[in-house]
Coordinates of C-alpha atoms and ligand atoms in Angstrom, one line a residue:
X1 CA 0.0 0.0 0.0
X2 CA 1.2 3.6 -0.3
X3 CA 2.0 5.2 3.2
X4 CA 2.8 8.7 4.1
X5 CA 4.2 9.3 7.5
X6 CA 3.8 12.6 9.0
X7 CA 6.8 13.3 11.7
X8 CA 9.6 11.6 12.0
X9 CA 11.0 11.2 15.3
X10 CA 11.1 7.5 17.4
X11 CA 7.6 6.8 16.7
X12 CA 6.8 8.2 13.0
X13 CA 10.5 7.3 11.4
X14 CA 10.5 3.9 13.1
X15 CA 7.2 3.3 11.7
X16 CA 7.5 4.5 8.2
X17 CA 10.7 2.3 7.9
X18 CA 9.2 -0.7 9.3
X19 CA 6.2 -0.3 7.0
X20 CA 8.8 0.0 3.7
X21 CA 10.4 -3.5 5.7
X22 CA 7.2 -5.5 4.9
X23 CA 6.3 -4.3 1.5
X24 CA 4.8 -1.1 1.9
X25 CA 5.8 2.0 -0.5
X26 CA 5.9 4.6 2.1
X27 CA 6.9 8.3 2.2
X28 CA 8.2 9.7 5.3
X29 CA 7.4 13.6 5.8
X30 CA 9.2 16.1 8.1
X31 CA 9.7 20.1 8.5
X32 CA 12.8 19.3 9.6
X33 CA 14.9 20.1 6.7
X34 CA 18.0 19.3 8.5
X35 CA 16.7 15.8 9.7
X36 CA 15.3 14.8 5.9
X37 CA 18.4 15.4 4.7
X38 CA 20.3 13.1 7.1
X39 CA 17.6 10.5 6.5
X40 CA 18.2 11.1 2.5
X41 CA 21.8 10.5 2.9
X42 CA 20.8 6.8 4.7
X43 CA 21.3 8.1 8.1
X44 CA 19.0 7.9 11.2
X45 CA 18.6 10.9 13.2
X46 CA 17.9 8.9 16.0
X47 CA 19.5 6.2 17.9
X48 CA 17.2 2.9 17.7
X49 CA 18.8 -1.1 17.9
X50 CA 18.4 -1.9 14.1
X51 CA 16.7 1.1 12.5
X52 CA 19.4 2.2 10.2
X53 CA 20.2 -1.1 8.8
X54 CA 16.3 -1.6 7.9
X55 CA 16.0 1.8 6.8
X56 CA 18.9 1.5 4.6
X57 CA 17.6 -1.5 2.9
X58 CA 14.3 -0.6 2.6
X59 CA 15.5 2.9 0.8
X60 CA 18.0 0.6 -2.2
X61 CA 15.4 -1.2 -2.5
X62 CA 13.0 1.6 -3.3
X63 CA 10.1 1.5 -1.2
X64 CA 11.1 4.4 1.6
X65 CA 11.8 7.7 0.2
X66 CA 11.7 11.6 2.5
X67 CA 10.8 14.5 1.4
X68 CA 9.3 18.3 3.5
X69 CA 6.8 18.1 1.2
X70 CA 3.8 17.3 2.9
X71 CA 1.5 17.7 -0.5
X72 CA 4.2 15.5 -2.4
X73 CA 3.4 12.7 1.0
X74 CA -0.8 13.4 1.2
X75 CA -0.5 12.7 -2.9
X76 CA 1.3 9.9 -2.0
X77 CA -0.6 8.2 0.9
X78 CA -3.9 5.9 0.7
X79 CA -3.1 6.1 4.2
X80 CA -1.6 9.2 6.2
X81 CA -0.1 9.0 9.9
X82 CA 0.0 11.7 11.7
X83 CA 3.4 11.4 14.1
X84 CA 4.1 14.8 15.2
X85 CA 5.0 15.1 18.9
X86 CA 2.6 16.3 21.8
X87 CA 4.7 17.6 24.0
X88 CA 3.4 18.8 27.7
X89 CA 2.4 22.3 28.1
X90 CA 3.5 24.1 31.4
X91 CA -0.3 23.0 32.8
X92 CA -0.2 19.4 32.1
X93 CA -2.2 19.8 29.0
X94 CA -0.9 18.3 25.8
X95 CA 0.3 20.1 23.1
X96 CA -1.2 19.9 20.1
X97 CA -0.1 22.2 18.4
X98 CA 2.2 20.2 15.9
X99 CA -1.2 17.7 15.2
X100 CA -3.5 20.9 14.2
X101 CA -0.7 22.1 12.1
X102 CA -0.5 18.7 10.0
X103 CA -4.3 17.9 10.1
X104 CA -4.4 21.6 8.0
X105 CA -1.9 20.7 5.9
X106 CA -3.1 17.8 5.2
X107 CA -6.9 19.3 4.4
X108 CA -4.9 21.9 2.4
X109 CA -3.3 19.2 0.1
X110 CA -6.4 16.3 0.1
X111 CA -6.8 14.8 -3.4
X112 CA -7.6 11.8 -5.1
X113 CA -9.4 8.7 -3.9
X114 CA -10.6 7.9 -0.5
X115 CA -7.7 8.3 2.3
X116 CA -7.3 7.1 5.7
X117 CA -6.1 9.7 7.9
X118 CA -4.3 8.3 11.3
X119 CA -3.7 9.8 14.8
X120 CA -0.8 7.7 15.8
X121 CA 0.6 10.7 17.8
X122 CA -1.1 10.5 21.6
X123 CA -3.4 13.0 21.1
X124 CA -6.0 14.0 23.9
X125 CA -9.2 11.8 23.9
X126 CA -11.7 13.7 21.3
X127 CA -9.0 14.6 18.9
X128 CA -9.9 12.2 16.7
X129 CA -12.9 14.2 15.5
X130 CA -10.9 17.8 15.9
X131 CA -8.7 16.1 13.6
X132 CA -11.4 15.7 11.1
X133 CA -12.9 19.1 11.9
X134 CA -9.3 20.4 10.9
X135 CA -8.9 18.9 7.6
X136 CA -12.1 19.7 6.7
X137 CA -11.8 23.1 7.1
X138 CA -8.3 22.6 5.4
X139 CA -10.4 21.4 2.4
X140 CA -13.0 24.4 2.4
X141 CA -10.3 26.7 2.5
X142 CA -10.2 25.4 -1.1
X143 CA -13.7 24.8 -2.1
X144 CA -12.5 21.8 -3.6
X145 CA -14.8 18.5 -3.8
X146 CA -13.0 15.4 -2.3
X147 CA -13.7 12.0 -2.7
X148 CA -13.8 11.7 1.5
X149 CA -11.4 10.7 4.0
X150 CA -11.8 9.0 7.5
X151 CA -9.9 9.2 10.9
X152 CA -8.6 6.2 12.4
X153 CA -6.8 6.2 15.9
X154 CA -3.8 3.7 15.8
X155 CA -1.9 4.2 19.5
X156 CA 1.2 3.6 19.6
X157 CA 2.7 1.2 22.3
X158 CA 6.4 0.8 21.1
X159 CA 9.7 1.4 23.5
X160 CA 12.6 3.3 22.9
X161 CA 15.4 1.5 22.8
X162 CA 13.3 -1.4 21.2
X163 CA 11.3 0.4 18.9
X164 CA 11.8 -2.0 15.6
X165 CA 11.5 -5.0 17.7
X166 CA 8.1 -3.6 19.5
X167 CA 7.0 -2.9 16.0
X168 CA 7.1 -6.1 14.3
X169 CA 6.5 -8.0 17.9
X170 CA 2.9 -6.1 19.1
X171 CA 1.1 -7.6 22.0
X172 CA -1.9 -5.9 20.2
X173 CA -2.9 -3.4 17.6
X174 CA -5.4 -0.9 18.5
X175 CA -8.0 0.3 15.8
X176 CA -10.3 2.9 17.2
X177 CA -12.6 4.2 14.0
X178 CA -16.9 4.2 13.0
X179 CA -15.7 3.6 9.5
X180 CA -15.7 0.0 8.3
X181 CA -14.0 1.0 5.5
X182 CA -11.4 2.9 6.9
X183 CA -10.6 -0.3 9.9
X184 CA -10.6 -3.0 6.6
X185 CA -7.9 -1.2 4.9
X186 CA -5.7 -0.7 8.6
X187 CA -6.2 -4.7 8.7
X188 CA -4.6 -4.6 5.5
X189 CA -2.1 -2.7 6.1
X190 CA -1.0 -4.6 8.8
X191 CA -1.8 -8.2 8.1
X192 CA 1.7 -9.3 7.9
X193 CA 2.1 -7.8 11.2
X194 CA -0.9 -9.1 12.7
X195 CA 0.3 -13.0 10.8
X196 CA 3.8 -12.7 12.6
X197 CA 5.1 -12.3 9.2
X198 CA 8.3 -10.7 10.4
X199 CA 8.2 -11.9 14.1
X200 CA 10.5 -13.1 16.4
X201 CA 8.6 -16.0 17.4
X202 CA 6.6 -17.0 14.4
X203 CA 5.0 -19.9 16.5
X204 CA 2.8 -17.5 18.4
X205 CA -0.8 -17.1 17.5
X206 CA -1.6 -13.9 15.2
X207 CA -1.7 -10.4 17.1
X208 CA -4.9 -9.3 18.4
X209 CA -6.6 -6.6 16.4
X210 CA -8.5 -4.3 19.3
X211 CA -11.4 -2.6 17.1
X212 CA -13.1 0.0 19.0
X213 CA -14.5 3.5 18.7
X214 CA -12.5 6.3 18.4
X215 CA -12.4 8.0 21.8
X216 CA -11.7 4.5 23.0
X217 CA -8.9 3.6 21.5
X218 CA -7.3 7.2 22.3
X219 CA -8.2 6.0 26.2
X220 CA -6.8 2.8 26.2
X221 CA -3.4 4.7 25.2
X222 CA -3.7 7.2 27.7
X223 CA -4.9 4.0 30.1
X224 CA -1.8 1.6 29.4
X225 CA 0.8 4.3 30.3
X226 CA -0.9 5.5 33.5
X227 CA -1.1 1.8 34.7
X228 CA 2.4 1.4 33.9
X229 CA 3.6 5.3 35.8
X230 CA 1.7 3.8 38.7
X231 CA 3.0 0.2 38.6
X232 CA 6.8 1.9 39.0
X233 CA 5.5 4.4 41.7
X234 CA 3.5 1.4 43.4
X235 CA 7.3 -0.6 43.8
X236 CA 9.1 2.4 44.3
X237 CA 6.7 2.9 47.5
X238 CA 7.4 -0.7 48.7
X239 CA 11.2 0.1 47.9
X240 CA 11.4 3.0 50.4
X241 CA 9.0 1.2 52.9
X242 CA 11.6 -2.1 52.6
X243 CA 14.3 0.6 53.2
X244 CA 13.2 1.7 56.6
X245 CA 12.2 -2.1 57.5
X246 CA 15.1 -4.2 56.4
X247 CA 13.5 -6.0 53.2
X248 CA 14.9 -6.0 49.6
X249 CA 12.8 -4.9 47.3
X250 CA 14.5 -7.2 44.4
X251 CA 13.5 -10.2 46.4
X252 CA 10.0 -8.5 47.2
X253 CA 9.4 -7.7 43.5
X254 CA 10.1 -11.5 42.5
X255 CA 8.2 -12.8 45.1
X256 CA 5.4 -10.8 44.1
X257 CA 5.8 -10.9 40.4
X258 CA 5.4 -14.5 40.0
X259 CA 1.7 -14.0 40.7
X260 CA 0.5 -13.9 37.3
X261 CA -2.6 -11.8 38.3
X262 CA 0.4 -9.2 39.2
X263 CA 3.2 -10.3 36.5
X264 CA 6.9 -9.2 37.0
X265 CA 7.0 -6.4 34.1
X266 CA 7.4 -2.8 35.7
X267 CA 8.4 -4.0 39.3
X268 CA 12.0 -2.7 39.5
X269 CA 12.3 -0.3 41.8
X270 CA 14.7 3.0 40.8
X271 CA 15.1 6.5 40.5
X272 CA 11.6 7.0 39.4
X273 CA 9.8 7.0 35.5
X274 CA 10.5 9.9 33.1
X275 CA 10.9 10.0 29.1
X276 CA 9.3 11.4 26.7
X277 CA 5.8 9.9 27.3
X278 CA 4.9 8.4 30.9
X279 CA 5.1 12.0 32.6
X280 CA 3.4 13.7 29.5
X281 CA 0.9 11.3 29.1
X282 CA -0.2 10.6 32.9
X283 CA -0.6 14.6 33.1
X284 CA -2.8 15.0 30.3
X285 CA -4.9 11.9 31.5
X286 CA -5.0 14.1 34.7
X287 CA -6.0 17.4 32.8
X288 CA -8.8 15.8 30.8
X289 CA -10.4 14.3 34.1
X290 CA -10.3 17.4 36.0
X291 CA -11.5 19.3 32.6
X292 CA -14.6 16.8 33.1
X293 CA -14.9 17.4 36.9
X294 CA -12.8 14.3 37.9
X295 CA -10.1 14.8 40.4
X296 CA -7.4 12.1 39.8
X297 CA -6.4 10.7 43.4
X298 CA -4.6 7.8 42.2
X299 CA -2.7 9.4 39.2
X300 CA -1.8 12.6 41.5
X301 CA -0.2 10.4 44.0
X302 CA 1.3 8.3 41.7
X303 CA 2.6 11.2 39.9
X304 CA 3.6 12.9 43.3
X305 CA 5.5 9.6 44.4
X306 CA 7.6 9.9 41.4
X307 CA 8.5 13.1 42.4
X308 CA 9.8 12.5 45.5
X309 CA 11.5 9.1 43.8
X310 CA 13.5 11.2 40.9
X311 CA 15.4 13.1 44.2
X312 CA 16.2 9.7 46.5
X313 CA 19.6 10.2 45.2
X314 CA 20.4 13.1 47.0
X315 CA 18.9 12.2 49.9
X316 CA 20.9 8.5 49.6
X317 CA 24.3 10.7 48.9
X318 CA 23.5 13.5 52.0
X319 CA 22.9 10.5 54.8
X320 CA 26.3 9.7 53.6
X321 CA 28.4 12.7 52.7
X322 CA 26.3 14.7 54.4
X323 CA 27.5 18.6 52.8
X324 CA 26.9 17.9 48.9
X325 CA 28.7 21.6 48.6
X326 CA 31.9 21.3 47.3
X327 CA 31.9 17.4 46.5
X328 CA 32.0 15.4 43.1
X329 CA 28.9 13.3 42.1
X330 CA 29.4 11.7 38.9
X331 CA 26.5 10.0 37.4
X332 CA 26.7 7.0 35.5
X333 CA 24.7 6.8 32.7
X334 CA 22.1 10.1 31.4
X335 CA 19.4 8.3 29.4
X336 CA 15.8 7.8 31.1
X337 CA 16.5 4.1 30.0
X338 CA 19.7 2.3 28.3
X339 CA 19.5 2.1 24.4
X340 CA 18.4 5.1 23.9
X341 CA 19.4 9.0 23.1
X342 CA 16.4 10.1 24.4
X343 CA 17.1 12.6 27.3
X344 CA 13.3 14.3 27.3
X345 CA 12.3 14.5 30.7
X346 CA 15.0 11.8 31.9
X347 CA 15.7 11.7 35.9
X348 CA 19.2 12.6 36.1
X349 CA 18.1 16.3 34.5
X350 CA 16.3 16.8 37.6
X351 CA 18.8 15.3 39.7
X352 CA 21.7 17.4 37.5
X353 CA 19.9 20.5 38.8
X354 CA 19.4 19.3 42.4
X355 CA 22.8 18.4 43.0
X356 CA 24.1 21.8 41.4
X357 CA 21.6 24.0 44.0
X358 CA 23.3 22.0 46.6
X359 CA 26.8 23.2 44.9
X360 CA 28.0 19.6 43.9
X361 CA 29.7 19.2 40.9
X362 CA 28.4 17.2 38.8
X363 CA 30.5 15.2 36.0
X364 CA 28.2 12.3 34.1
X365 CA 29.1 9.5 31.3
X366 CA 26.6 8.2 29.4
X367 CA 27.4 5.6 26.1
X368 CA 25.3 7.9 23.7
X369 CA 25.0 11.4 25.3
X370 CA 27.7 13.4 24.3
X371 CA 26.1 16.9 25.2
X372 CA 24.6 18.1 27.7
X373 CA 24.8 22.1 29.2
X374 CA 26.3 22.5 33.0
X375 CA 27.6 19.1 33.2
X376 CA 31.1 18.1 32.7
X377 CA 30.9 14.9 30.1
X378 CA 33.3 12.4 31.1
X379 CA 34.9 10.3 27.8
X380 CA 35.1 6.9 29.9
X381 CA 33.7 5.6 33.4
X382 CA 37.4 5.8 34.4
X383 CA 37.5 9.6 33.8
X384 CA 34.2 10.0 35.3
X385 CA 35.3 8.4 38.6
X386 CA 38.3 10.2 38.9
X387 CA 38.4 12.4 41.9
X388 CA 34.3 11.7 42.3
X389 CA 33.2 11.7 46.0
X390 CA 30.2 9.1 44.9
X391 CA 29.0 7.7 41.5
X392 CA 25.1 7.5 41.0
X393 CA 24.5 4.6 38.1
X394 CA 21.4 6.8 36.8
X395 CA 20.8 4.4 33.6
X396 CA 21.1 0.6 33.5
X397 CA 23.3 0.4 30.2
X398 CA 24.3 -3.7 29.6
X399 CA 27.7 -2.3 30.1
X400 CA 27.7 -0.9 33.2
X401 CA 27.5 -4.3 34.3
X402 CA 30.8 -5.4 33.6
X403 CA 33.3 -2.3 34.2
X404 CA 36.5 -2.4 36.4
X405 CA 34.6 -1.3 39.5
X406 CA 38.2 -1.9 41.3
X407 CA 39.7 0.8 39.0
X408 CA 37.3 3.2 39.2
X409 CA 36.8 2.6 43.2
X410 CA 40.6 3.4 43.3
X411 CA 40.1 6.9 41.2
X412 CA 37.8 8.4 43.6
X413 CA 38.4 10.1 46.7
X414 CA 35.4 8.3 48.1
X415 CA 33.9 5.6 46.9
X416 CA 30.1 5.7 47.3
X417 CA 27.6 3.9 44.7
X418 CA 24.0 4.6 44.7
X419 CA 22.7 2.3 42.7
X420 CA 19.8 4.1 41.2
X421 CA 18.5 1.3 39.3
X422 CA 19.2 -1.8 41.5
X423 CA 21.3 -3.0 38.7
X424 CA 24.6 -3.8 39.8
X425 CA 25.5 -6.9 42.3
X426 CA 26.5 -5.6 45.8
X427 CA 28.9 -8.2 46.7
X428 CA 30.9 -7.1 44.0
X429 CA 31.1 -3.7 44.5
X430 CA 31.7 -4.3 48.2
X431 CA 34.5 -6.4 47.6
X432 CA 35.7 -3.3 44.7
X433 CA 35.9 -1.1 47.8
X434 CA 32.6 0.5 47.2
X435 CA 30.0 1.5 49.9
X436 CA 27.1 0.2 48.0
X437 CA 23.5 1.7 48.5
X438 CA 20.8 0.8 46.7
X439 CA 17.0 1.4 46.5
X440 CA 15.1 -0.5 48.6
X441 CA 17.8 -2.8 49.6
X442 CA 18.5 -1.7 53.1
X443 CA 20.8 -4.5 53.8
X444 CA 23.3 -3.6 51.7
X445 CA 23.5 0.1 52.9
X446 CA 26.0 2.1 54.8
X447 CA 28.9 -1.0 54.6
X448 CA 31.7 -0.1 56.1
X449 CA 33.2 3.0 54.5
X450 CA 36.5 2.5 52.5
X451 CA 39.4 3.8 54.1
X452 CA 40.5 7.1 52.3
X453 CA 44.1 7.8 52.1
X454 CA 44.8 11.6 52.9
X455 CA 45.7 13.3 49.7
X456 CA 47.9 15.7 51.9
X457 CA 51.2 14.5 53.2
X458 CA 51.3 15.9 56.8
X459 CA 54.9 16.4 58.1
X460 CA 55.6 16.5 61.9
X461 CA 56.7 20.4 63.3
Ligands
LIG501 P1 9.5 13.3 18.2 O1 9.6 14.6 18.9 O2 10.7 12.4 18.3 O3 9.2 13.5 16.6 C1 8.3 14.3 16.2 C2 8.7 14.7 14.7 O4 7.6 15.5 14.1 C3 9.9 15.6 14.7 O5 10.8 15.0 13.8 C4 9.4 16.9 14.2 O6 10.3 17.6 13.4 C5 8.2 16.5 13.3 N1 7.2 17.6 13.1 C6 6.7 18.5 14.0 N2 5.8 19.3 13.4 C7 5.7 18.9 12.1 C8 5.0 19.3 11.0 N3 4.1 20.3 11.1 N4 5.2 18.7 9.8 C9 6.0 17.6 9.7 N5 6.8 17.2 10.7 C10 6.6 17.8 11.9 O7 8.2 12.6 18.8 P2 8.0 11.0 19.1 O8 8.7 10.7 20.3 O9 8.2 10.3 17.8 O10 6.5 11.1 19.4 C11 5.5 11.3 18.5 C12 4.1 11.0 19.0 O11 4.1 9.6 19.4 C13 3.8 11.7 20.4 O12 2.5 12.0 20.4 C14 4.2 10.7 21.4 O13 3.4 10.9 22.6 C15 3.7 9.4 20.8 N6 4.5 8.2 21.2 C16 5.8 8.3 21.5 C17 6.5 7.1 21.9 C18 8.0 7.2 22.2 O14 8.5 6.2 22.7 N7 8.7 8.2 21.8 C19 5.8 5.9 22.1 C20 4.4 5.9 21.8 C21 3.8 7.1 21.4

């Protein structure tokens, strides 16, 4: 079928490309003139596991093309996602902003035979008829016949960091239109998804199709990711409560995740959820229920938990160090999760700023980041440790796993661990010389301080 995709950040590019992958001709559409012509010269803007290779390959062998055109892509399109970002405003709301300007556009350019327009932005629940408002008054700006067009809401549930997998590996795909018509050519569309065409495990049984109405399917988006913000708040709350009673929360989680009413997905306790969507999303599901009257108690204290959560760091480093002024904290890893470039709305920018009101100094390595304002970037985790008074592993990269924690124990003048994301074995850094504190995992805490040896040589009178 011929696809336009409208936006082309994690969700829109990973989607156009993976479309082109299983035999679509698609045409990827961005105002980004910078970012097309990266993407024209074969080279992703963003960081994904696997994207370039299949974008590559999908552009030799013709079916993947960009252009800032966004006539040239409605032309092109029997079907037209919209994949602009919705960004929070200031009040929780969503922005959507980027949505009305595309759904204009789009109303501006419509031609030809019938089209499928699709929200696959998050957009707040209702927009899938102010979409079609939109582009119809994009069409009477013309007062030019059409043949018609329908709007179809297609959530998307893919994760950074395993974007192309999530894409041909759904759980479920969720359909949300009144049109017939426009949900039989999405099936389409999507069938060799939907047969495990291009699946891992090609064994399983073919991925549900969720058909509802629109408003609907925009909720069950909004739903998934609230349920998931509050699953992490929920453990982070039994982390801090194991904290002050002497349990481990990694022992607690398993015990509890093995009930399969409960299921072990979301139950590691950390530094608290951020990224680009959980902390939007959850505070536009709040908005819209107090715009309809509804006060949120669960979501504001899930919400308010993760607050609290993102800053456990500091309080972790002060019951040790106790003056932050003047000392080193070097964070390991910047990302809101590993295998990703993604830094919207991450943890450690929160925690950056804490520590740097407290006048710590903060020095950070992360595998991908390689800019970042008032932070010192550190070229290796031995450069970052060197002269830190405590290291906070903010991101559980794979490869954190397996440094020298011996070599960089030896480069710091103290050597303190918070282990932000309960990722690294305490043993092992105990043995590396480490005081190793964790979240949740009380036992572990406040081991014996390492032994620092005095820096200045003091000579008798
Ligand atoms: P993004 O910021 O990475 O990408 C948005 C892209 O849209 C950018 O490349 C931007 O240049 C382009 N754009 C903005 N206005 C445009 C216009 N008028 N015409 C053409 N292009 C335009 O956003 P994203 O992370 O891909 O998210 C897109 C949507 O998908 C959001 O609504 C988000 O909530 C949702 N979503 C994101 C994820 C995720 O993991 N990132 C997962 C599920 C859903």
């Amino acid at each position: 079928m011929k696809v336009c995709v409208i936006g082309t950040g994690y969700v829109g590019l990973v989607t156009g490309v993976c479309l082109a992958h299983i035999g679509h001709d698609v045409m990827c559409i961005d105002n980004n003139t910078a970012k097309i012509e990266q993407m024209q010269a074969e080279i992703a803007p963003i960081f994904e596991p696997g994207l370039e290779e299949i974008m590559r390959s999908a552009m030799k062998a013709g079916r993947l093309q960009f252009s800032t055109d966004l006539g040239q892509g409605v032309t092109h399109g029997e079907i037209l996602f919209i994949a602009v970002g919705t960004p929070a405003l200031p009040n929780g709301e969503s922005d959507t902003r980027f949505v009305e300007a595309v759904a204009r556009g789009i109303g501006q350019h419509l031609n030809g035979g019938y089209k499928v327009i699709v929200n696959k932005s998050t957009v707040p629940i209702g927009s899938g008829d102010w979409v079609r408002r939109i582009v119809l008054d994009g069409v009477a700006e013309r007062q030019q016949q059409i043949t018609g067009f329908d709007v179809v809401s297609n959530p998307e549930f893919l994760r950074e960091g395993s974007a192309v997998y999530d894409t041909f590996n759904p759980d479920r795909i969720v359909l949300g239109s009144d049109s017939k018509r426009a949900i039989a050519r999405m099936q389409s569309l999507y069938q060799p998804l939907l047969d495990r065409t291009f699946a891992q495990d090609q064994t399983l049984p073919p991925v549900p199709v969720v058909v509802t109405d629109l408003t609907s399917a925009e909720m069950i988006k909004y739903a998934a990711n609230a349920f998931l913000a509050t699953k992490i708040s929920f453990i982070n709350e039994v982390a801090n409560i194991c904290d002050r009673v002497g349990a481990d929360v990694t022992q607690v989680a398993h015990g509890i995740g093995l009930d399969s009413r409960i299921g072990n997905k979301f139950l590691q306790a950390g530094m608290g959820w951020g990224g680009s969507c959980f902390p939007k999303d959850v505070s536009a599901l709040i908005h819209t229920a107090n715009d309809y009257g509804y006060k949120t108690e669960l979501l504001n204290a899930a919400v308010k938990t993760n607050q609290t959560q993102k800053l456990l760091a500091v309080e972790k480093l002060q019951q040790v160090l106790k003056i932050l002024k003047g000392k080193t904290i070097g964070l390991l890893g910047l990302t809101f999760k590993p295998n990703t470039d993604d830094l919207r709305d991450a943890p450690a920018l929160e925690l950056i700023e804490a520590l740097t009101r407290l006048g710590a100094k903060v020095k950070a390595y992360d595998p991908i980041v390689t800019e970042l304002d008032h932070v010192q970037l550190a070229e290796t985790p031995e450069q970052l440790a060197e002269g830190c008074d405590a290291i906070v592993l903010v991101t559980d990269w794979k490869e954190f796993r397996d440094l020298d924690y011996t070599a960089l124990a030896h480069r710091m003048e103290f050597a303190l661990m918070i282990d932000g994301r309960n990722f690294l074995d305490p043993d092992q850094l105990t043995e590396a010389g480490f005081t190793y504190v964790g979240i949740g995992r009380p036992n572990h805490s406040f081991l014996k301080p390492k032994v620092v040896t005095p820096q200045v040589q003091i000579t008798a009178a």
